[in-house]
XYZ file of C-alpha atoms in Angstrom:
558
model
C 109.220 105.699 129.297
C 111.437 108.406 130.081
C 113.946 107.516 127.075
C 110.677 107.351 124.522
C 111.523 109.212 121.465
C 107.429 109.761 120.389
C 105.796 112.753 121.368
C 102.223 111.553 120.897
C 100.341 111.435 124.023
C 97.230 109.847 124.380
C 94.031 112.245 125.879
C 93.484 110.685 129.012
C 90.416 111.989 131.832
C 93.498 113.322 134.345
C 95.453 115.074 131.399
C 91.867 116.845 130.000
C 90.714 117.413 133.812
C 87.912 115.241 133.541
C 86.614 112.986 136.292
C 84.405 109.627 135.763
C 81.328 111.189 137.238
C 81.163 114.111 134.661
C 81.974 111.657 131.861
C 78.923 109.489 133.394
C 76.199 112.392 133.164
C 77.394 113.236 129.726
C 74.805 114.113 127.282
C 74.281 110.597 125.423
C 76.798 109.915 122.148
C 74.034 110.357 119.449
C 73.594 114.430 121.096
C 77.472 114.772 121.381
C 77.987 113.635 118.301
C 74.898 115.777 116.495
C 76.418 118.813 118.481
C 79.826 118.231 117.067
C 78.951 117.138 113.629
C 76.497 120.272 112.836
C 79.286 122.554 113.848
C 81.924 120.833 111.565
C 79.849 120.496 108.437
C 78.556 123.599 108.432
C 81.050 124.454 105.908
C 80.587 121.441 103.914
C 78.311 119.283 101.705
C 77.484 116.178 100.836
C 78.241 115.125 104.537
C 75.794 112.985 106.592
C 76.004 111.456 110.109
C 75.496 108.146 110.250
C 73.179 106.417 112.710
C 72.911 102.909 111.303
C 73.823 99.968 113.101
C 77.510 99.302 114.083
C 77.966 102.973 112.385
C 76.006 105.264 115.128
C 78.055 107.023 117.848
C 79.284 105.396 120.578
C 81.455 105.944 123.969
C 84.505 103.546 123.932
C 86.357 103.165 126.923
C 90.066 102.145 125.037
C 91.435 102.183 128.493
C 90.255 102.635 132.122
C 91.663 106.813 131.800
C 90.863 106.588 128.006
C 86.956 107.508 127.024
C 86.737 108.634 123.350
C 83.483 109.374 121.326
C 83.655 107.374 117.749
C 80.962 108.849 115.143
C 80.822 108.162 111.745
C 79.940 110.350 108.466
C 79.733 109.627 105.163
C 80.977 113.131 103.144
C 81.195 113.456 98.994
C 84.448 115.072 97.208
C 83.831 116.142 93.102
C 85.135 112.826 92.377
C 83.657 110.119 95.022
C 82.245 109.070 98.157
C 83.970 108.626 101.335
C 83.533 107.378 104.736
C 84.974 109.190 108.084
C 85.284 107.863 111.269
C 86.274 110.622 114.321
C 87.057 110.205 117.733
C 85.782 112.980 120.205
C 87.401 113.808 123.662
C 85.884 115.043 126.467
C 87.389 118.614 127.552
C 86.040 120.484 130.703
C 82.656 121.745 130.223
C 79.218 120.880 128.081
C 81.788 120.762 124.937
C 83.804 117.837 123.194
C 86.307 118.344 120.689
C 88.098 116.061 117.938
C 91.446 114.084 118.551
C 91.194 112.535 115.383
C 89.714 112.258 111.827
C 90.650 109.360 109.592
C 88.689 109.953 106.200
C 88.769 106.938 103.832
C 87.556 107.221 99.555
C 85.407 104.483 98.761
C 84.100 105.077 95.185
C 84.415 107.071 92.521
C 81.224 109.037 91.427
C 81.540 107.813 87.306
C 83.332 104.659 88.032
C 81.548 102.386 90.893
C 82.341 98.435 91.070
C 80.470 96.604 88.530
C 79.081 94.701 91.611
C 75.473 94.330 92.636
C 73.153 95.866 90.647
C 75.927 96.666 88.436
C 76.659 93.809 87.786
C 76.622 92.081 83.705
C 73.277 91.836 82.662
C 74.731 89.914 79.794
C 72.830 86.678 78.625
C 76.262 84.877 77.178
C 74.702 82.241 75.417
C 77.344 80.041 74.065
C 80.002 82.810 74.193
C 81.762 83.166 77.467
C 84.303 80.457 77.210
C 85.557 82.125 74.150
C 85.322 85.497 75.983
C 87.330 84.316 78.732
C 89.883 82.505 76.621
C 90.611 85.772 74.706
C 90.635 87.983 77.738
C 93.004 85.323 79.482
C 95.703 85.073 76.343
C 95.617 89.062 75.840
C 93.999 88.160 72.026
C 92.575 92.008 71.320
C 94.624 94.386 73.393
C 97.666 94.830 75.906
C 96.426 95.179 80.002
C 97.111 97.999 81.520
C 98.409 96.933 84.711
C 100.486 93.631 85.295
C 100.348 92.580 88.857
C 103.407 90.460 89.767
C 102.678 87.536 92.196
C 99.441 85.393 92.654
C 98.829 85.333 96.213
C 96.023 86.618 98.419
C 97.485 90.017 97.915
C 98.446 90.048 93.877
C 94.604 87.956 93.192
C 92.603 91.126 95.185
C 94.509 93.623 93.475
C 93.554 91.773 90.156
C 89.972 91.474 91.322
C 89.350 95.228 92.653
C 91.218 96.727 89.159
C 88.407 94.770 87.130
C 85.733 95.312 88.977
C 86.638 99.043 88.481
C 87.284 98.565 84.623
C 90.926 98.218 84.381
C 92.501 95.209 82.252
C 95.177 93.602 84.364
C 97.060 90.311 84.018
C 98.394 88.354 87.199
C 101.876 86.942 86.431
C 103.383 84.214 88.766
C 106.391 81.930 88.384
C 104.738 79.192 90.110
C 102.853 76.581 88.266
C 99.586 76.842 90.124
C 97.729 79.924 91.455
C 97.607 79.399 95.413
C 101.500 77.466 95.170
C 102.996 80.501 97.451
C 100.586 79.182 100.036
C 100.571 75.519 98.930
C 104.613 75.341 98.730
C 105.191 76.096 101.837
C 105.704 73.809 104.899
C 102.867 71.402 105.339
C 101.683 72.603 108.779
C 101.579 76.029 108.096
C 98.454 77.515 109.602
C 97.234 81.068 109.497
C 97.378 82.343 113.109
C 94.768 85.174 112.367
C 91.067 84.222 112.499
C 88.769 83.447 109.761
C 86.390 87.028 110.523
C 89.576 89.264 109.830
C 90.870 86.995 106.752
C 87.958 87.278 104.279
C 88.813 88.103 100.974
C 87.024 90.856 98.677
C 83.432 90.121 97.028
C 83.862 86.018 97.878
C 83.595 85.415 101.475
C 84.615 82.289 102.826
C 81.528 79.806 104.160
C 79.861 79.925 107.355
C 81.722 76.209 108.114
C 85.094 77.610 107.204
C 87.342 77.155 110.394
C 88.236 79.957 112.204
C 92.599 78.861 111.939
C 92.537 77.978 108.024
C 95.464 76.167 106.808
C 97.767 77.100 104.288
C 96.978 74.934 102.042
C 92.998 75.021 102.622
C 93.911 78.815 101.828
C 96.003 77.545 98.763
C 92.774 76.001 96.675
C 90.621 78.991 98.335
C 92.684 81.298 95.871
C 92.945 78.926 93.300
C 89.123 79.395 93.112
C 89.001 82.557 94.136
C 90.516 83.800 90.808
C 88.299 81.215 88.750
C 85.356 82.221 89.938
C 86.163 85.993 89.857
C 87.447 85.698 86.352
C 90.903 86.890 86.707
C 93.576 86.845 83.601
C 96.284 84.862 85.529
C 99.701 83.357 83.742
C 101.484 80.744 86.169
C 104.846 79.483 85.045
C 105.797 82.711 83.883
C 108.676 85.403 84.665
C 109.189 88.631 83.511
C 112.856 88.693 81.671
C 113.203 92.318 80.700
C 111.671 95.560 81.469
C 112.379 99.013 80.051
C 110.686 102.323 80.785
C 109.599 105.187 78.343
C 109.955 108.252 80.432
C 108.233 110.309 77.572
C 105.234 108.019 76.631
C 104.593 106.842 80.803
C 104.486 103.089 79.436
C 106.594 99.980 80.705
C 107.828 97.815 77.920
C 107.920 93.943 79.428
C 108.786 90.806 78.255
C 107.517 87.465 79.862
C 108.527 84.328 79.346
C 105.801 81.827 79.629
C 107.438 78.664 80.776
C 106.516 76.516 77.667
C 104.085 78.911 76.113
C 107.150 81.071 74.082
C 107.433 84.939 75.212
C 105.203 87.827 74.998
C 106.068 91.384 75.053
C 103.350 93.523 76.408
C 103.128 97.494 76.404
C 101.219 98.498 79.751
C 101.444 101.582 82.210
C 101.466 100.182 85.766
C 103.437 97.245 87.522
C 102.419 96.058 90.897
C 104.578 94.078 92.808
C 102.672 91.870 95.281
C 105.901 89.402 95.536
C 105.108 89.541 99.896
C 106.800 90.948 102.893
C 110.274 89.988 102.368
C 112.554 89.808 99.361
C 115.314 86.767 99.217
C 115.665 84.203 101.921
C 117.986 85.465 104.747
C 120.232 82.466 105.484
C 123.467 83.331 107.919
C 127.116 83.209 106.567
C 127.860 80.184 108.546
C 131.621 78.731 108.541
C 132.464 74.846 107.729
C 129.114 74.622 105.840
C 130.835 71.925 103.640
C 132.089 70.222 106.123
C 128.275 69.814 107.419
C 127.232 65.810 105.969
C 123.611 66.417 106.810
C 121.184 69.002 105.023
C 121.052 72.567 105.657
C 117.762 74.583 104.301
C 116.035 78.066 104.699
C 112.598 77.470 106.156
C 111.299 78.447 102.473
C 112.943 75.563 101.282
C 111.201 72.715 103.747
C 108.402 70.554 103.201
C 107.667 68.593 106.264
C 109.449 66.430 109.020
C 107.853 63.105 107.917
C 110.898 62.623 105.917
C 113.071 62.815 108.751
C 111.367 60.537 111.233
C 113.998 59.216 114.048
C 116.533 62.213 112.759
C 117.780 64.708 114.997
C 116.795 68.608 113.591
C 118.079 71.903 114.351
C 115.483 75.034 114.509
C 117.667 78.126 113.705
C 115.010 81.157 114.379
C 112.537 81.475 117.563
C 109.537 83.321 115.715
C 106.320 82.308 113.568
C 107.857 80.084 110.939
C 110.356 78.365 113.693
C 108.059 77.461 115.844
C 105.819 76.057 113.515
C 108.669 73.878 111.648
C 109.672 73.020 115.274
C 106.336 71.729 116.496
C 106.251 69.706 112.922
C 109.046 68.155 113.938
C 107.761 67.288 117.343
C 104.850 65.509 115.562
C 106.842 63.570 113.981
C 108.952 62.254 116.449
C 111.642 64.338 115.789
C 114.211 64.987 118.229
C 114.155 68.521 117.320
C 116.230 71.864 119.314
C 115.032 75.404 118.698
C 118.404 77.698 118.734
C 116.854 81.665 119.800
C 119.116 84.097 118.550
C 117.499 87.033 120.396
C 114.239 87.369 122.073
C 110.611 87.073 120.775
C 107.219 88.382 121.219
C 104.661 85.789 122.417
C 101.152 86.313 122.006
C 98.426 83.455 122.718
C 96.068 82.833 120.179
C 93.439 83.111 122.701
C 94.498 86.977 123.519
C 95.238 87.713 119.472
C 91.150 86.723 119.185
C 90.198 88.732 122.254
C 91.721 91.940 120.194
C 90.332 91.252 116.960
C 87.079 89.886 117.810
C 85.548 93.598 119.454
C 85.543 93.978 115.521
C 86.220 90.799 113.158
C 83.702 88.619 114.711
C 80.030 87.063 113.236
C 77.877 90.255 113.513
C 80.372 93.309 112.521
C 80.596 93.519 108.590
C 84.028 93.307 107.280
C 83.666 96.225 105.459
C 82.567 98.440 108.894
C 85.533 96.602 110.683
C 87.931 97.633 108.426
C 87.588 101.116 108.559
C 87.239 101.041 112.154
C 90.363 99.167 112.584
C 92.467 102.019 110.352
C 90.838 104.944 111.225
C 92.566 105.507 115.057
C 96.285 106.556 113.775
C 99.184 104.415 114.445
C 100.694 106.718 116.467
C 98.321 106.677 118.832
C 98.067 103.001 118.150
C 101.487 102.649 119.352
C 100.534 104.658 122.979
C 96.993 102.521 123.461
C 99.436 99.192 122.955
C 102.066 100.648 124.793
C 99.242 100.314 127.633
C 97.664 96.622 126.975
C 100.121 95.320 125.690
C 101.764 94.607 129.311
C 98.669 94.197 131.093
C 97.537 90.983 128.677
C 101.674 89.870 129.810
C 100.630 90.113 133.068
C 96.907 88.489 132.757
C 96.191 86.223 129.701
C 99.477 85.095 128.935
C 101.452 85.259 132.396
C 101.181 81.618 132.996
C 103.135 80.834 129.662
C 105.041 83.431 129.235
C 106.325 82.210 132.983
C 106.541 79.020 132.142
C 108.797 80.128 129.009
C 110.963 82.660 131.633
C 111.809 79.648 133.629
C 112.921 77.228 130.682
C 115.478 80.381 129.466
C 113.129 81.358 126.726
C 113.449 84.840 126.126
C 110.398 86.978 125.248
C 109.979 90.839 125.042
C 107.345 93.397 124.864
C 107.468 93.836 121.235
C 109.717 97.348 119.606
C 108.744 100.534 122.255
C 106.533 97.728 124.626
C 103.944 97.989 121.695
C 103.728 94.400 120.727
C 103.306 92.620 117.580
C 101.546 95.854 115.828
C 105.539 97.709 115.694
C 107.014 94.687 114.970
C 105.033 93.983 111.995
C 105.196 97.114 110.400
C 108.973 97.441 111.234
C 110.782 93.867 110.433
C 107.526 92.081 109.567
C 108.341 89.394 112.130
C 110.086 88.891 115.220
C 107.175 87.180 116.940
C 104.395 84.204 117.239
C 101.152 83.692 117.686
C 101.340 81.087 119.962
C 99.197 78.334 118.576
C 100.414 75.617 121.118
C 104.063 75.578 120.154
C 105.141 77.079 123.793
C 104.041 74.910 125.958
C 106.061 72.367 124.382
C 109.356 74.579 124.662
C 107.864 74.691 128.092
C 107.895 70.858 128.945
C 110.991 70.424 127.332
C 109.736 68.014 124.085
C 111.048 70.929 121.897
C 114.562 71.674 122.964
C 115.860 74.835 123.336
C 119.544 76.704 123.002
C 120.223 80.473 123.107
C 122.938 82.498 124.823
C 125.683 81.726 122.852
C 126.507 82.465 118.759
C 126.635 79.529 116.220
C 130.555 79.517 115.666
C 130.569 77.332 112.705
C 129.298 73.687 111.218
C 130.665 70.848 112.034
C 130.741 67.290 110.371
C 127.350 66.437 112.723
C 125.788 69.515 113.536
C 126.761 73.246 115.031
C 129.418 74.227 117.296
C 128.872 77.121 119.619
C 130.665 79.714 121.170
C 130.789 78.689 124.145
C 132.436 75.017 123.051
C 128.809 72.879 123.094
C 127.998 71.205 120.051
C 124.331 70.067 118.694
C 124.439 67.065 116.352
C 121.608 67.541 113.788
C 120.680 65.461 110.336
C 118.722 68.627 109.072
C 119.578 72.139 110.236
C 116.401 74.616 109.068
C 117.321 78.364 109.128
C 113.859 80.002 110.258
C 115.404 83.741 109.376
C 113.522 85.500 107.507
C 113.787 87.443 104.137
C 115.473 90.911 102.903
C 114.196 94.189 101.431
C 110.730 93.273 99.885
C 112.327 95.477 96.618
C 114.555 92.755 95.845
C 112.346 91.126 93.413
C 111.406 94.596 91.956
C 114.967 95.413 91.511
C 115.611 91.857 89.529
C 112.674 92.684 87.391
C 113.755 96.461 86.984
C 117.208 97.167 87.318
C 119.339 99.179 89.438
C 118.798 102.336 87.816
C 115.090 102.155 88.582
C 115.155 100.568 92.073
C 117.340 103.500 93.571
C 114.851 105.666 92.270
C 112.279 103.607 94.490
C 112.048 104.809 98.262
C 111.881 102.936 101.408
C 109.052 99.839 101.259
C 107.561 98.970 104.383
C 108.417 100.213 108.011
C 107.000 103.393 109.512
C 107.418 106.974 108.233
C 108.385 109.574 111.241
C 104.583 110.189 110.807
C 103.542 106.745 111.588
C 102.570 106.018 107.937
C 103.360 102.824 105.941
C 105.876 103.731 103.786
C 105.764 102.993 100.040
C 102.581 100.430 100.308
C 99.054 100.822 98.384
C 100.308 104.501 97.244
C 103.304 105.814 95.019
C 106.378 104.491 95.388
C 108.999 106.494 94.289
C 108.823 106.006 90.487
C 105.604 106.789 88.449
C 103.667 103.340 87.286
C 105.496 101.141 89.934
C 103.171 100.310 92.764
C 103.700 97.831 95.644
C 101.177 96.127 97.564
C 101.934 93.629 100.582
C 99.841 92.937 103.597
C 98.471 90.428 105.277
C 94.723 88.910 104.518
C 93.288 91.657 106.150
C 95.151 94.338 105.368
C 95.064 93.626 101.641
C 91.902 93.183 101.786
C 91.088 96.332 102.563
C 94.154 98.366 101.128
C 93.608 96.629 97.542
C 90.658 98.798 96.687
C 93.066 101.954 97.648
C 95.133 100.779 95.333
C 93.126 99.861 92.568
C 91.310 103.296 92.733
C 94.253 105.221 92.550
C 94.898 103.698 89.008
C 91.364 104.102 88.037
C 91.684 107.657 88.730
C 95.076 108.322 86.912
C 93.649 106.442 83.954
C 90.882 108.245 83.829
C 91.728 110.960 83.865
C 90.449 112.603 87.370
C 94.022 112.256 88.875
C 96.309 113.376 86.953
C 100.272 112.186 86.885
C 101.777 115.586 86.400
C 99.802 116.319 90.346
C 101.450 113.000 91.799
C 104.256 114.012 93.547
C 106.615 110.876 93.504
């Protein structure tokens, strides 16, 4: 890695002179940790080490160099309560010191989740349809946050901000809550596993499967915000938005899609519109000349309406594969075209990572905070490590098998896998959930090497003078900036105000996600299940605490 432009370096045994036998007649992790912890808090209260189950301190052996000490505490600010995680190293000596400390706010002290005990103790008796009908058409009062979008990620925003106290409304310009999932193309599947896809206070059953599919997902959410009580609008659009600098309120009008328009006075919008903005489709020439159909991947439904057709795949990651393998079912005579190469990951070595903490004994909520508390830096240098070694072990025979077809796979941006690539493009690889080893056996087809060099009356004509006749060409390529919605619902003159969303800081932070974005009461949350799952409450308790008071706008530093 001599041309790797990251300094981090991870604290291995042979760069803190440490040998395996002195690591092996350590002190046990509950005295390390004790030792540590006492000297750290001395200055502090409110701080407790915790010694629970799935909390108390344990060695973890990341790597066969890499032994790190993981303790938890929970520690109280004048505001809330907050869980730490830190990982100890060994150094030479009796003595271990911190490498990191990842601190995480969980509550606030005078507003905690009506949940639980806390719950309404309410006896509604004959009154709660009413209730909800008012809170639902805005009768008494304006919200005071509009979340934009009613997907996983826009429904858990809406559910932590009223489980904290804040009045919301969930707009989406879809005509069923669930229809981003349920609109998309039938054999869409989520590729991450049922433990780290849970959703906030409803947890999916104990027969759910562990690959749900999208539109399984689709009537999940459709529930979810029925049973959660959520104010949601479908068939709606925001049509103008203006901002009073002086008074820290947006001024929006929605249109209702049949119900007239309503203009609404409220102090935070929060995009959760997903990763990407508008469909990325290439400037392809002769595109009228083309007689068959030509659609993004957003766009298609399934392949049983193009049984005994010939299709065209135009994209080699997630979303192409899938369409492709539709296809296949189908009897499609279908060719994948890779533009560049992809990272492939089996489904089988995606659960092996996630299951040391999203399995059927860790709670979510302990997972969670264990899976964001080691930095992504050093993230980044741990998969920089496994990363090639589950190449080389779990997936060698496919990832072979996909070498010798002319299938061209990487190791992901910096040889860190999936985790850069998400977090930089948001894509550029699968999860392979079977799709390969029919790119493998040749039933899906496959072209790469050469640029499309224009339509033609039956297909695509490359560069290199081969043609591929197809009925249906589906462009599998992604979407834009993820502030391209924002910037149709707020203008120019507010979007360049907006920084960078999504993709790494030089720190290794998430830029503009789950935390100001630029331009005070304009917030943006997109994740996957799992990460806005667990980011949502960040979110939602940032708002809490600038309308309440406790954080105040003047001390946000946009």
């Amino acid at each position: 890695m001599s041309d790797d432009p990251f300094p981090q370096q991870l604290p291995t045994l042979q760069r803190m002179g440490i040998d395996e036998p002195s690591l092996a007649s350590a002190t046990n992790a509950a005295e390390v940790a004790t030792v540590w912890f006492n000297a750290f808090s001395s200055g502090f209260v409110k701080l407790r080490l915790c010694h629970e189950p799935f909390l108390a301190p344990e060695l973890q052996k990341l790597l066969p160099d890499l032994a790190l000490l993981r303790l938890s505490f929970e520690f109280g600010t004048k505001v809330g309560k907050g869980t730490a995680v830190c990982y100890l190293a060994p150094v030479p000596g009796p003595t271990w010191k911190a490498y990191s400390l990842y601190t995480c706010l969980q509550s606030l002290s005078d507003f905690p989740e009506q949940t639980g005990p806390l719950r309404s103790r309410t006896a509604e008796l004959g009154t709660w349809q009413e209730r909800r009908r008012r809170e639902e058409e805005l009768v008494d009062d304006d919200p005071t946050v509009i979340v934009i979008g009613a997907g996983h990620t826009g429904l858990e925003i809406a559910a932590r901000l009223k489980y904290l106290g804040v009045s919301h409304l969930v707009i989406d310009k879809k005509a069923r809550v669930g229809d981003s999932w349920r609109d998309r193309y039938k054999a869409l599947c989520l590729h991450d596993t049922v433990w780290y896809n849970q959703t906030p206070y409803l947890t999916f059953p104990p027969t759910w499967p562990v690959f749900c599919p999208a539109r399984k997902l689709a009537d999940w959410l459709e529930s979810y915000a029925n049973n959660l009580e959520l104010n949601v609008w479908t068939s709606s659009v925001i049509t103008e938005t203006e901002w009073d600098d002086h008074l820290k309120t947006w001024t929006v009008e929605i249109n209702r899609g049949g119900k007239g328009t309503r203009t609404l006075k409220v102090k935070h919008l929060v995009f959760a519109t997903g990763f990407g903005g508008r469909a990325k489709v290439p400037n392809i020439p002769g595109k009228e000349d083309f007689k068959g159909e030509a659609v993004h991947s957003s766009e298609f439904a399934s392949a049983a309406n193009y049984i005994g057709k010939k299709a065209v795949v135009v994209g080699a990651c997630t979303s192409g594969h899938d369409i492709a393998r539709d296809f296949l079912n189908h009897g499609v005579d279908v060719t994948m075209y890779q533009r560049s190469s992809t990272f492939i990951i089996s489904v089988e070595a995606l659960e092996q990572l996630l299951a040391g903490l999203y399995n059927e004994t860790v709670p979510t909520d302990i997972a969670d905070v264990y899976s964001c508390s080691i930095p992504n830096a050093v993230m980044r240098r741990i998969h920089q490590r496994t990363v090639p070694h589950t190449a080389q072990t779990t997936d060698k025979a496919i990832l072979d098998g996909l070498a010798k077809v002319g299938f061209k796979t990487n190791l992901g941006l910096d040889g860190a896998g999936f985790f850069q690539l998400l977090y930089a493009n948001a894509g550029g690889y699968y999860f392979d959930t079977g799709a390969s080893k029919h790119i493998v056996n040749g039933d899906i087809k496959l072209k790469n090497g050469n640029a499309i060099e224009r339509f033609t009356q039956k297909g695509l004509k490359f560069a290199d003078g081969t043609e591929l006749e197809a009925d249906i060409v589906v462009f599998a390529t992604g979407y834009g900036d993820p502030r391209d919605s924002m910037r149709d619902v707020c203008g120019p003159q507010i979007a360049d105000k907006v920084k960078k969303v999504w993709g790494l800081t030089k720190e290794g932070e998430v830029s503009g996600i789950w935390r100001d974005s630029g331009h005070e009461g304009l917030w943006f949350g997109i994740g996957n299940l799992g990460m806005s799952r667990f980011h949502s409450r960040h979110l939602a308790l940032q708002i809490k605490a600038i309308e309440a008071g406790i954080l105040k706008k003047s001390e946000v530093k946009f």
